[in-house]
Amino acid sequence: MAGISSNPNSPRQKMINLMYLVFIAMMALNVSSEVLDGFELVEDSLQKTIIETTRRNEIAKEELDFYYRTNPERVGEWHDRGSEVKKHSDELFVYIQSLKEQIVKKTDGEDGDVHHIKHKEDLEAASRVMLAPVVGEGRKLREKLEAYRTLMTEMVADTAKMAVIESVLNLRVPSKGGITAANWETALFESMPVAAAITILTKLQSDVRYVEGEALAYVLSGVDEGAYRVNDVKAMVIPQSQIVMQGTPYQAQIALVALDSTQHPRIFVDGAELPESQNGIYSGASSGVGERHFSGEVVILGSDGRPRSYPFADSYFVTEQTATIAPTLMNVLYESIENEIEVAIPGVPSGSVRATISAGTMRQVSGNVWTAHPPTGAGSVDVTLSAVSGGRTLSMSRKFRVRPLPPATPFILYKDAEGATRKFIGGPIAKRNLVEASGLMAAIDDGILDVPFTVTSFELVFYDSMGNALPEISQSGSFTDRQKTMIRNLARGKRFYITNVRANDPDGTQQRLATIEVIVN
């Protein structure tokens, strides 16, 4: 697998960083406007670096996609992680680009072009966009960068890469002339000429693409580490079924876990050699009811030409013809969801068993696992199994009660101080956890069922000092900016309520859920 590496200390990167620092220092001296033109040199260099880094990241993602298409089961977890890295990196990159466009339009008008700035020396545009009270984007940018840095460090388990990410996205407050600014955004954007502010934001975009590359490189290395490598050789017995019906032969595959395609092993069962034409398929007797044992060995030539023997032993049961239906939950099916049911007829391959339901739909998921989706208000349904085995048709049915889903519980998903994911369903909670949460979720999670619901709307009800209710409504499952602002303004010990929560079950039926009392801690 091709490796994707980034060298933060390359000569080109050193030159860009040096130029960046020199021009920022010159701006602190308020030098002539000609120096502002020099920022175009830094900007051009950064843009070239972004193009190169972006292409390298795209190659890494394309490689990850290829491995996922080749082996989705093994690569699935790493592919999902890589997609998450790409998604959040692109969102942050686009957001920073939008800030650059806002600043340029603030100084050059609605027709302002980031690539052709007219009023580079403007000292107010950046401050008005980034530092304006309430609506200033500077604090929001810092919070997004901090959240992105946290997410990327969580994506990698390599301490060296974590240190690199922490270093690249270092948001410590810089000082000007020995004086430390009130915060990071003030230090970078207060009275900063437009040309310098745009270059600073481009530098942040370059940092985002660099960190994205580090994370994708780690994800790709994880695909390699997860690859299975043979380091042992064992004889295995792989039966089609360890329980067979009378009159139906027992069949099992006998082979080595690791095979040499240049030679065929010799297989001995109970002292008799298995013909090579049977390709390792052993058929045992099933003339009577009871347990049957067999043993033998697999003989193969080693690299030194000597035969090596690998013993095996196994057993199987011969039973009377019967069939079973076992629900994975209980003898109850729920409306609005697909209920998993395990169905099996001993001695009959799962692919030959068919299941039907008297009302609703049945769907085979894999092997002997099916899902039953009964209709609303059915009360009860019959599940029927059928199969043809040994020339005979087998059939049986079982009745299931049908019940509505219990009410879902609304909750807020957040991370505690140790980074563990928690569900908040009411009571005291830290204000920071509320602000960092994306919104409201809902699910049935009573230890038996685990069914997610989709929150479509909810209302936060605050109270002013006179006891007047101040409702704030969200028409989705996410907190609105207004709601988050009001949460931030709450003092410790204050309460508010999450009410009028409406959520859809898996069938799209809407429910009104319980109210949550929130105490700001």
Coordinates of C-alpha atoms in Angstrom, one line a residue:
M1 CA 0.0 0.0 0.0
A2 CA 1.3 3.4 -0.9
G3 CA 2.2 5.6 2.1
I4 CA 1.0 9.2 2.5
S5 CA 3.5 11.3 4.4
S6 CA 3.8 15.0 5.2
N7 CA 7.0 16.7 6.2
P8 CA 6.3 19.8 8.2
N9 CA 10.0 20.7 8.1
S10 CA 10.5 20.7 4.3
P11 CA 12.5 23.6 2.9
R12 CA 9.4 24.9 1.1
Q13 CA 7.3 24.8 4.3
K14 CA 10.1 26.5 6.3
M15 CA 10.3 29.3 3.7
I16 CA 6.5 29.9 3.8
N17 CA 6.5 29.9 7.6
L18 CA 9.4 32.3 7.7
M19 CA 7.8 34.7 5.2
Y20 CA 4.6 34.5 7.1
L21 CA 6.3 35.5 10.4
V22 CA 8.4 38.3 8.7
F23 CA 5.4 40.0 7.2
I24 CA 3.3 39.8 10.3
A25 CA 6.2 41.4 12.2
M26 CA 6.5 44.1 9.6
M27 CA 2.8 44.8 9.9
A28 CA 3.3 45.4 13.6
L29 CA 5.7 48.2 12.6
N30 CA 3.0 49.7 10.4
V31 CA 5.3 49.9 7.4
S32 CA 4.5 51.3 4.0
S33 CA 1.7 50.0 1.7
E34 CA 4.2 48.5 -0.6
V35 CA 4.9 45.9 2.1
L36 CA 1.2 44.9 1.9
D37 CA 1.8 43.8 -1.6
G38 CA 4.3 41.3 -0.2
F39 CA 1.5 39.4 1.4
E40 CA 0.5 38.4 -2.1
L41 CA 3.8 36.4 -2.2
V42 CA 2.9 34.6 1.0
E43 CA -0.7 34.1 -0.2
D44 CA 0.4 32.6 -3.5
S45 CA 2.9 30.3 -1.7
L46 CA 0.2 29.2 0.7
Q47 CA -2.3 28.6 -2.1
K48 CA 0.2 26.4 -3.9
T49 CA 0.8 24.4 -0.7
I50 CA -2.9 24.0 -0.2
I51 CA -3.3 22.7 -3.8
E52 CA -0.5 20.2 -3.3
T53 CA -1.8 19.0 0.1
T54 CA -5.4 18.8 -1.1
R55 CA -4.3 16.6 -4.0
R56 CA -2.2 14.4 -1.7
N57 CA -5.2 14.0 0.6
E58 CA -7.5 13.1 -2.3
I59 CA -5.1 10.4 -3.4
A60 CA -5.2 9.0 0.2
K61 CA -9.0 9.1 0.3
E62 CA -9.2 7.4 -3.2
E63 CA -6.9 4.7 -2.0
L64 CA -9.0 4.2 1.1
D65 CA -12.2 4.0 -1.0
F66 CA -10.5 1.4 -3.2
Y67 CA -9.6 -0.8 -0.2
Y68 CA -13.2 -0.4 1.1
R69 CA -14.6 -1.6 -2.3
T70 CA -12.2 -4.5 -2.2
N71 CA -13.0 -5.6 1.3
P72 CA -15.8 -3.6 2.9
E73 CA -16.1 -5.8 6.0
R74 CA -12.5 -5.4 7.1
V75 CA -11.9 -1.9 5.9
G76 CA -15.4 -0.5 6.9
E77 CA -14.4 1.0 10.2
W78 CA -11.3 2.7 8.8
H79 CA -13.2 3.9 5.8
D80 CA -15.9 5.5 8.0
R81 CA -13.1 7.2 10.0
G82 CA -11.5 8.5 6.9
S83 CA -14.8 9.8 5.6
E84 CA -15.4 11.6 8.9
V85 CA -12.0 13.2 8.6
K86 CA -12.7 14.4 5.1
K87 CA -16.2 15.7 5.9
H88 CA -15.1 17.8 8.9
S89 CA -12.0 19.1 7.2
D90 CA -14.0 20.3 4.1
E91 CA -16.6 21.9 6.3
L92 CA -14.0 23.9 8.3
F93 CA -12.1 24.8 5.1
V94 CA -15.2 26.2 3.4
Y95 CA -16.2 28.1 6.6
I96 CA -12.8 29.9 6.7
Q97 CA -13.1 30.7 2.9
S98 CA -16.5 32.3 3.7
L99 CA -14.8 34.5 6.3
K100 CA -12.2 35.7 3.7
E101 CA -15.1 36.6 1.3
Q102 CA -16.9 38.5 4.1
I103 CA -13.8 40.6 4.9
V104 CA -13.1 41.5 1.3
K105 CA -16.7 42.4 0.6
K106 CA -16.7 44.5 3.7
T107 CA -13.8 46.6 2.3
D108 CA -14.4 46.4 -1.5
G109 CA -18.2 46.0 -1.6
E110 CA -20.4 43.2 -2.8
D111 CA -18.2 42.7 -6.0
G112 CA -15.1 42.2 -3.9
D113 CA -12.8 39.4 -5.0
V114 CA -10.5 37.6 -2.6
H115 CA -7.9 37.1 -5.3
H116 CA -7.9 40.8 -6.3
I117 CA -8.2 43.0 -3.2
K118 CA -8.4 46.7 -3.9
H119 CA -8.2 48.1 -0.3
K120 CA -5.5 45.9 1.2
E121 CA -4.6 48.6 3.8
D122 CA -8.1 48.8 5.3
L123 CA -7.6 48.4 9.1
E124 CA -11.3 48.1 10.0
A125 CA -12.9 45.4 7.7
A126 CA -11.3 42.4 9.5
S127 CA -12.1 43.7 12.9
R128 CA -15.8 44.4 12.0
V129 CA -16.2 40.8 10.6
M130 CA -14.2 38.9 13.2
L131 CA -14.5 41.0 16.4
A132 CA -17.9 42.7 16.3
P133 CA -19.9 42.2 19.5
V134 CA -22.3 39.2 19.5
V135 CA -22.1 38.6 15.7
G136 CA -18.3 38.5 15.4
E137 CA -16.9 35.4 13.7
G138 CA -13.6 35.3 15.6
R139 CA -14.8 33.4 18.6
K140 CA -16.8 31.0 16.5
L141 CA -13.7 30.4 14.3
R142 CA -11.6 29.7 17.4
E143 CA -14.2 27.3 18.8
K144 CA -14.5 25.5 15.4
L145 CA -10.7 25.1 15.3
E146 CA -10.6 23.8 18.8
A147 CA -13.4 21.3 18.1
Y148 CA -11.6 20.2 14.9
R149 CA -8.3 19.8 16.7
T150 CA -10.0 17.6 19.4
L151 CA -11.7 15.5 16.8
M152 CA -8.6 14.9 14.8
T153 CA -6.5 13.9 17.8
E154 CA -9.3 11.5 18.7
M155 CA -9.1 10.0 15.2
V156 CA -5.4 9.0 15.7
A157 CA -3.9 6.9 18.4
D158 CA -0.3 7.7 17.5
T159 CA 1.2 10.1 20.1
A160 CA 3.6 11.5 17.6
K161 CA 0.9 12.5 15.1
M162 CA -1.3 13.8 18.0
A163 CA 1.6 16.1 19.0
V164 CA 2.0 17.3 15.4
I165 CA -1.7 18.1 15.2
E166 CA -1.6 19.9 18.6
S167 CA 1.4 21.9 17.4
V168 CA -0.1 22.9 14.0
L169 CA -3.4 24.0 15.4
N170 CA -1.9 25.8 18.4
L171 CA -4.3 28.5 19.5
R172 CA -2.3 30.1 22.2
V173 CA -2.8 33.8 22.4
P174 CA 0.2 35.6 20.8
S175 CA 1.6 38.8 22.1
K176 CA 2.3 42.1 20.3
G177 CA 5.2 44.1 21.5
G178 CA 5.3 42.2 24.8
I179 CA 1.6 42.8 25.4
T180 CA -0.7 39.8 25.4
A181 CA -4.1 40.3 23.8
A182 CA -7.4 39.5 25.5
N183 CA -7.9 36.5 23.4
W184 CA -6.7 34.7 20.3
E185 CA -9.0 36.3 17.8
T186 CA -8.2 39.8 19.1
A187 CA -4.5 39.2 18.8
L188 CA -4.9 38.1 15.1
F189 CA -7.5 40.4 13.7
E190 CA -7.7 43.6 15.7
S191 CA -6.6 46.6 13.5
M192 CA -5.2 44.1 11.0
P193 CA -5.0 45.2 7.4
V194 CA -7.2 43.2 5.0
A195 CA -4.2 41.8 3.2
A196 CA -2.7 40.4 6.4
A197 CA -6.1 39.1 7.7
I198 CA -6.7 37.2 4.4
T199 CA -3.2 35.7 4.6
I200 CA -3.8 34.6 8.2
L201 CA -7.0 32.8 7.2
T202 CA -5.3 31.2 4.2
K203 CA -2.6 29.9 6.6
L204 CA -5.3 28.4 8.8
Q205 CA -6.8 26.7 5.7
S206 CA -3.3 25.3 4.9
D207 CA -3.1 24.0 8.5
V208 CA -6.5 22.3 8.1
R209 CA -5.4 20.5 5.0
Y210 CA -2.1 19.5 6.6
V211 CA -3.9 18.0 9.7
E212 CA -6.3 16.3 7.4
G213 CA -3.4 14.6 5.6
E214 CA -1.9 13.5 8.9
A215 CA -5.2 11.9 10.0
L216 CA -5.7 10.2 6.6
A217 CA -2.2 8.8 6.7
Y218 CA -2.9 7.3 10.1
V219 CA -6.2 5.8 8.9
L220 CA -4.4 4.2 5.9
S221 CA -1.7 2.7 8.1
G222 CA -4.5 1.3 10.2
V223 CA -5.8 -0.6 7.2
D224 CA -2.4 -2.2 6.8
E225 CA -2.2 -3.1 10.5
G226 CA -5.6 -4.7 10.4
A227 CA -4.7 -7.0 7.6
Y228 CA -4.8 -10.7 8.6
R229 CA -1.5 -12.6 8.2
V230 CA -1.3 -16.4 8.5
N231 CA 1.1 -17.5 11.3
D232 CA -0.3 -20.9 12.2
V233 CA -1.6 -24.1 10.5
K234 CA -4.4 -26.1 11.9
A235 CA -6.7 -28.8 10.7
M236 CA -10.3 -27.7 10.7
V237 CA -13.7 -29.5 10.4
I238 CA -16.4 -27.3 8.9
P239 CA -19.8 -29.0 9.0
Q240 CA -22.8 -27.9 7.1
S241 CA -24.7 -28.7 10.3
Q242 CA -23.8 -30.5 13.5
I243 CA -27.4 -31.7 13.9
V244 CA -28.9 -33.8 11.1
M245 CA -32.2 -35.5 10.7
Q246 CA -32.6 -39.3 10.2
G247 CA -32.0 -40.3 6.6
T248 CA -30.0 -37.2 5.8
P249 CA -26.2 -37.7 5.7
Y250 CA -23.9 -35.6 7.8
Q251 CA -21.5 -33.5 5.7
A252 CA -18.5 -31.5 6.7
Q253 CA -15.6 -29.7 5.0
I254 CA -12.2 -31.0 6.3
A255 CA -9.3 -28.8 5.3
L256 CA -6.3 -26.7 6.6
V257 CA -6.8 -23.1 7.5
A258 CA -3.7 -22.2 5.4
L259 CA -3.4 -24.1 2.1
D260 CA -0.6 -24.6 -0.4
S261 CA -2.2 -24.4 -3.9
T262 CA 0.7 -26.4 -5.4
Q263 CA -0.2 -29.6 -3.5
H264 CA -3.3 -31.4 -2.2
P265 CA -3.3 -32.8 1.3
R266 CA -4.2 -36.4 2.1
I267 CA -7.1 -36.8 4.4
F268 CA -7.7 -39.8 6.7
V269 CA -11.0 -40.3 8.6
D270 CA -11.2 -43.2 11.1
G271 CA -8.3 -44.9 9.4
A272 CA -9.7 -44.6 5.8
E273 CA -8.3 -42.2 3.2
L274 CA -10.8 -39.7 1.8
P275 CA -10.8 -39.9 -2.1
E276 CA -9.2 -36.7 -3.6
S277 CA -12.3 -36.4 -5.9
Q278 CA -14.4 -35.5 -2.9
N279 CA -12.5 -32.3 -2.3
G280 CA -12.4 -32.7 1.4
I281 CA -16.2 -33.4 1.8
Y282 CA -16.8 -36.1 4.4
S283 CA -20.2 -37.8 4.6
G284 CA -21.1 -39.5 8.0
A285 CA -23.8 -42.0 8.7
S286 CA -27.2 -40.8 10.1
S287 CA -29.1 -44.2 10.4
G288 CA -30.0 -43.7 14.1
V289 CA -30.7 -41.0 16.7
G290 CA -27.7 -40.0 18.8
E291 CA -24.2 -38.6 18.9
R292 CA -21.6 -39.6 16.3
H293 CA -17.8 -39.2 16.8
F294 CA -15.1 -39.2 14.1
S295 CA -11.4 -38.3 14.0
G296 CA -8.5 -38.4 11.6
E297 CA -5.6 -36.5 10.3
V298 CA -4.6 -34.3 7.4
V299 CA -1.1 -35.0 5.9
I300 CA 0.8 -32.5 3.8
L301 CA 4.4 -32.3 2.6
G302 CA 6.5 -29.6 4.3
S303 CA 9.1 -27.3 2.7
D304 CA 11.7 -29.9 3.4
G305 CA 9.8 -32.7 1.6
R306 CA 8.8 -34.5 4.7
P307 CA 5.1 -35.3 5.5
R308 CA 3.5 -33.4 8.3
S309 CA 0.4 -34.6 10.1
Y310 CA -2.4 -32.4 11.5
P311 CA -4.9 -34.4 13.6
F312 CA -8.6 -33.5 14.0
A313 CA -11.6 -34.7 15.8
D314 CA -15.3 -33.7 15.9
S315 CA -18.8 -35.0 16.5
Y316 CA -22.3 -34.5 15.3
F317 CA -25.8 -35.3 16.5
V318 CA -28.6 -37.2 14.6
T319 CA -32.0 -36.1 15.8
E320 CA -35.6 -36.6 14.9
Q321 CA -37.1 -34.3 12.3
T322 CA -38.2 -31.1 13.9
A323 CA -38.2 -27.3 13.4
T324 CA -37.8 -24.4 15.7
I325 CA -38.6 -20.7 15.6
A326 CA -36.8 -18.5 18.2
P327 CA -37.5 -14.7 18.5
T328 CA -34.4 -12.7 19.4
L329 CA -36.4 -10.6 21.9
M330 CA -39.4 -12.5 23.3
N331 CA -42.7 -14.0 22.0
V332 CA -43.7 -10.5 21.0
L333 CA -43.3 -8.4 17.8
Y334 CA -43.4 -4.6 17.9
E335 CA -45.2 -2.3 15.5
S336 CA -43.2 0.2 13.4
I337 CA -39.9 -1.7 13.4
E338 CA -38.3 -4.7 11.8
N339 CA -38.1 -7.4 14.6
E340 CA -35.2 -9.8 14.3
I341 CA -36.2 -13.5 14.4
E342 CA -33.9 -16.5 14.2
V343 CA -35.4 -19.4 12.2
A344 CA -33.9 -22.8 11.7
I345 CA -34.8 -26.3 10.7
P346 CA -32.0 -28.7 11.9
G347 CA -30.2 -30.4 9.1
V348 CA -31.5 -28.0 6.4
P349 CA -29.2 -25.2 5.2
S350 CA -30.5 -21.7 6.2
G351 CA -30.6 -20.8 2.5
S352 CA -33.3 -23.4 1.9
V353 CA -35.6 -22.3 4.7
R354 CA -38.4 -19.8 3.9
A355 CA -40.4 -17.8 6.4
T356 CA -43.7 -16.0 5.8
I357 CA -46.0 -13.9 8.0
S358 CA -49.8 -13.8 8.0
A359 CA -49.8 -9.9 8.0
G360 CA -46.9 -7.5 7.3
T361 CA -43.6 -8.4 5.7
M362 CA -40.7 -10.8 6.3
R363 CA -37.1 -10.2 5.1
Q364 CA -34.1 -12.5 5.3
V365 CA -31.1 -10.5 6.7
S366 CA -28.4 -13.2 6.7
G367 CA -28.3 -17.0 7.3
N368 CA -31.1 -17.9 9.7
V369 CA -31.8 -14.3 10.7
W370 CA -35.0 -12.8 9.4
T371 CA -36.9 -9.6 10.2
A372 CA -40.7 -9.4 10.8
H373 CA -42.5 -6.1 10.3
P374 CA -46.1 -6.5 11.4
P375 CA -48.7 -3.8 10.6
T376 CA -50.1 -1.4 13.1
G377 CA -53.1 -2.7 15.1
A378 CA -52.6 -6.3 14.0
G379 CA -52.9 -7.7 17.6
S380 CA -51.2 -11.0 16.6
V381 CA -49.6 -12.6 13.6
D382 CA -48.5 -16.1 12.6
V383 CA -44.9 -16.8 11.3
T384 CA -44.6 -19.9 9.2
L385 CA -41.5 -21.9 8.2
S386 CA -41.2 -24.2 5.2
A387 CA -38.5 -26.2 3.6
V388 CA -38.0 -29.2 1.4
S389 CA -35.5 -31.8 2.8
G390 CA -35.0 -35.4 1.6
G391 CA -37.9 -35.1 -0.7
R392 CA -40.3 -34.1 2.1
T393 CA -41.9 -30.7 2.7
L394 CA -41.6 -29.5 6.3
S395 CA -43.8 -26.7 7.6
M396 CA -44.7 -25.2 11.0
S397 CA -46.2 -22.0 12.4
R398 CA -46.0 -20.0 15.6
K399 CA -48.2 -17.2 16.8
F400 CA -46.7 -13.9 18.0
R401 CA -48.4 -11.0 19.9
V402 CA -48.1 -7.6 18.3
R403 CA -47.6 -4.6 20.6
P404 CA -47.0 -0.9 20.0
L405 CA -43.6 0.5 20.7
P406 CA -43.2 2.0 24.2
P407 CA -42.6 5.8 24.4
A408 CA -39.2 7.0 23.4
T409 CA -37.0 9.0 25.7
P410 CA -35.5 12.4 24.7
F411 CA -31.9 12.9 25.6
I412 CA -28.8 15.1 24.9
L413 CA -25.6 13.3 23.9
Y414 CA -22.4 14.9 25.3
K415 CA -18.9 14.0 26.4
D416 CA -17.8 14.1 30.0
A417 CA -14.4 15.4 31.4
E418 CA -12.8 12.0 30.6
G419 CA -14.1 12.1 26.9
A420 CA -16.7 9.4 27.5
T421 CA -20.0 9.8 25.7
R422 CA -23.0 10.3 28.0
K423 CA -26.7 10.6 27.7
F424 CA -28.4 13.4 29.6
I425 CA -32.1 12.9 30.4
G426 CA -32.6 15.5 33.0
G427 CA -31.2 17.2 36.1
P428 CA -27.9 19.0 36.6
I429 CA -25.5 19.4 33.7
A430 CA -22.4 21.6 33.0
K431 CA -23.1 24.6 30.8
R432 CA -20.1 23.7 28.6
N433 CA -21.6 20.2 27.9
L434 CA -24.9 21.9 26.8
V435 CA -23.2 24.4 24.6
E436 CA -21.0 21.7 22.9
A437 CA -24.0 19.4 22.3
S438 CA -25.5 19.5 18.8
G439 CA -29.1 19.1 19.8
L440 CA -31.7 16.7 21.0
M441 CA -32.0 13.0 20.2
A442 CA -34.6 10.4 21.1
A443 CA -34.6 6.6 21.3
I444 CA -36.2 3.6 23.0
D445 CA -33.4 2.1 25.1
D446 CA -34.9 0.1 27.9
G447 CA -32.4 -2.8 28.0
I448 CA -34.5 -4.8 25.5
L449 CA -35.2 -2.5 22.7
D450 CA -32.8 -0.1 21.1
V451 CA -34.8 1.9 18.6
P452 CA -33.7 5.4 17.4
F453 CA -36.3 8.1 16.8
T454 CA -35.9 11.3 14.7
V455 CA -36.5 14.5 16.5
T456 CA -38.4 16.9 14.3
S457 CA -38.9 19.9 16.7
F458 CA -38.7 20.9 20.3
E459 CA -39.0 24.0 22.5
L460 CA -36.7 25.4 25.2
V461 CA -38.6 27.4 27.9
F462 CA -36.6 29.9 29.9
Y463 CA -37.9 32.2 32.7
D464 CA -36.9 35.8 33.3
S465 CA -36.5 37.4 36.8
M466 CA -40.3 38.2 36.8
G467 CA -41.2 34.5 36.2
N468 CA -42.3 35.2 32.6
A469 CA -41.8 32.2 30.2
L470 CA -39.4 32.8 27.3
P471 CA -39.9 30.0 24.7
E472 CA -37.4 29.3 22.0
I473 CA -38.4 26.8 19.3
S474 CA -36.3 24.6 17.0
Q475 CA -37.9 23.1 13.9
S476 CA -35.3 20.3 13.9
G477 CA -33.3 18.2 16.3
S478 CA -30.5 20.7 16.5
F479 CA -30.1 23.7 18.9
T480 CA -30.7 27.0 17.2
D481 CA -28.1 29.8 17.6
R482 CA -30.6 31.7 19.6
Q483 CA -31.2 28.8 22.0
K484 CA -27.4 28.3 22.5
T485 CA -27.0 32.0 23.2
M486 CA -29.7 31.9 25.9
I487 CA -28.1 28.8 27.4
R488 CA -24.7 30.6 27.6
N489 CA -26.3 33.5 29.4
L490 CA -27.8 31.4 32.2
A491 CA -26.2 31.6 35.6
R492 CA -25.3 28.6 37.6
G493 CA -28.2 27.0 39.3
K494 CA -30.7 28.3 36.8
R495 CA -33.3 26.0 35.3
F496 CA -35.0 25.7 31.9
Y497 CA -37.2 23.1 30.3
I498 CA -37.1 21.1 27.0
T499 CA -40.7 20.6 26.1
N500 CA -43.1 20.0 23.2
V501 CA -40.6 17.4 21.9
R502 CA -41.9 15.8 18.7
A503 CA -40.1 12.8 17.1
N504 CA -40.8 10.2 14.4
D505 CA -40.5 6.5 14.9
P506 CA -38.9 4.3 12.2
D507 CA -42.2 4.2 10.3
G508 CA -42.5 8.0 10.3
T509 CA -45.3 8.1 12.9
Q510 CA -44.9 11.2 15.1
Q511 CA -44.9 11.0 18.9
R512 CA -44.9 13.7 21.6
L513 CA -42.2 12.9 24.1
A514 CA -41.7 13.8 27.8
T515 CA -40.4 17.1 29.1
I516 CA -36.8 17.4 30.4
E517 CA -35.9 19.7 33.3
V518 CA -32.3 21.1 32.9
I519 CA -30.4 22.6 35.8
V520 CA -27.3 24.5 34.7
N521 CA -24.3 23.4 36.8

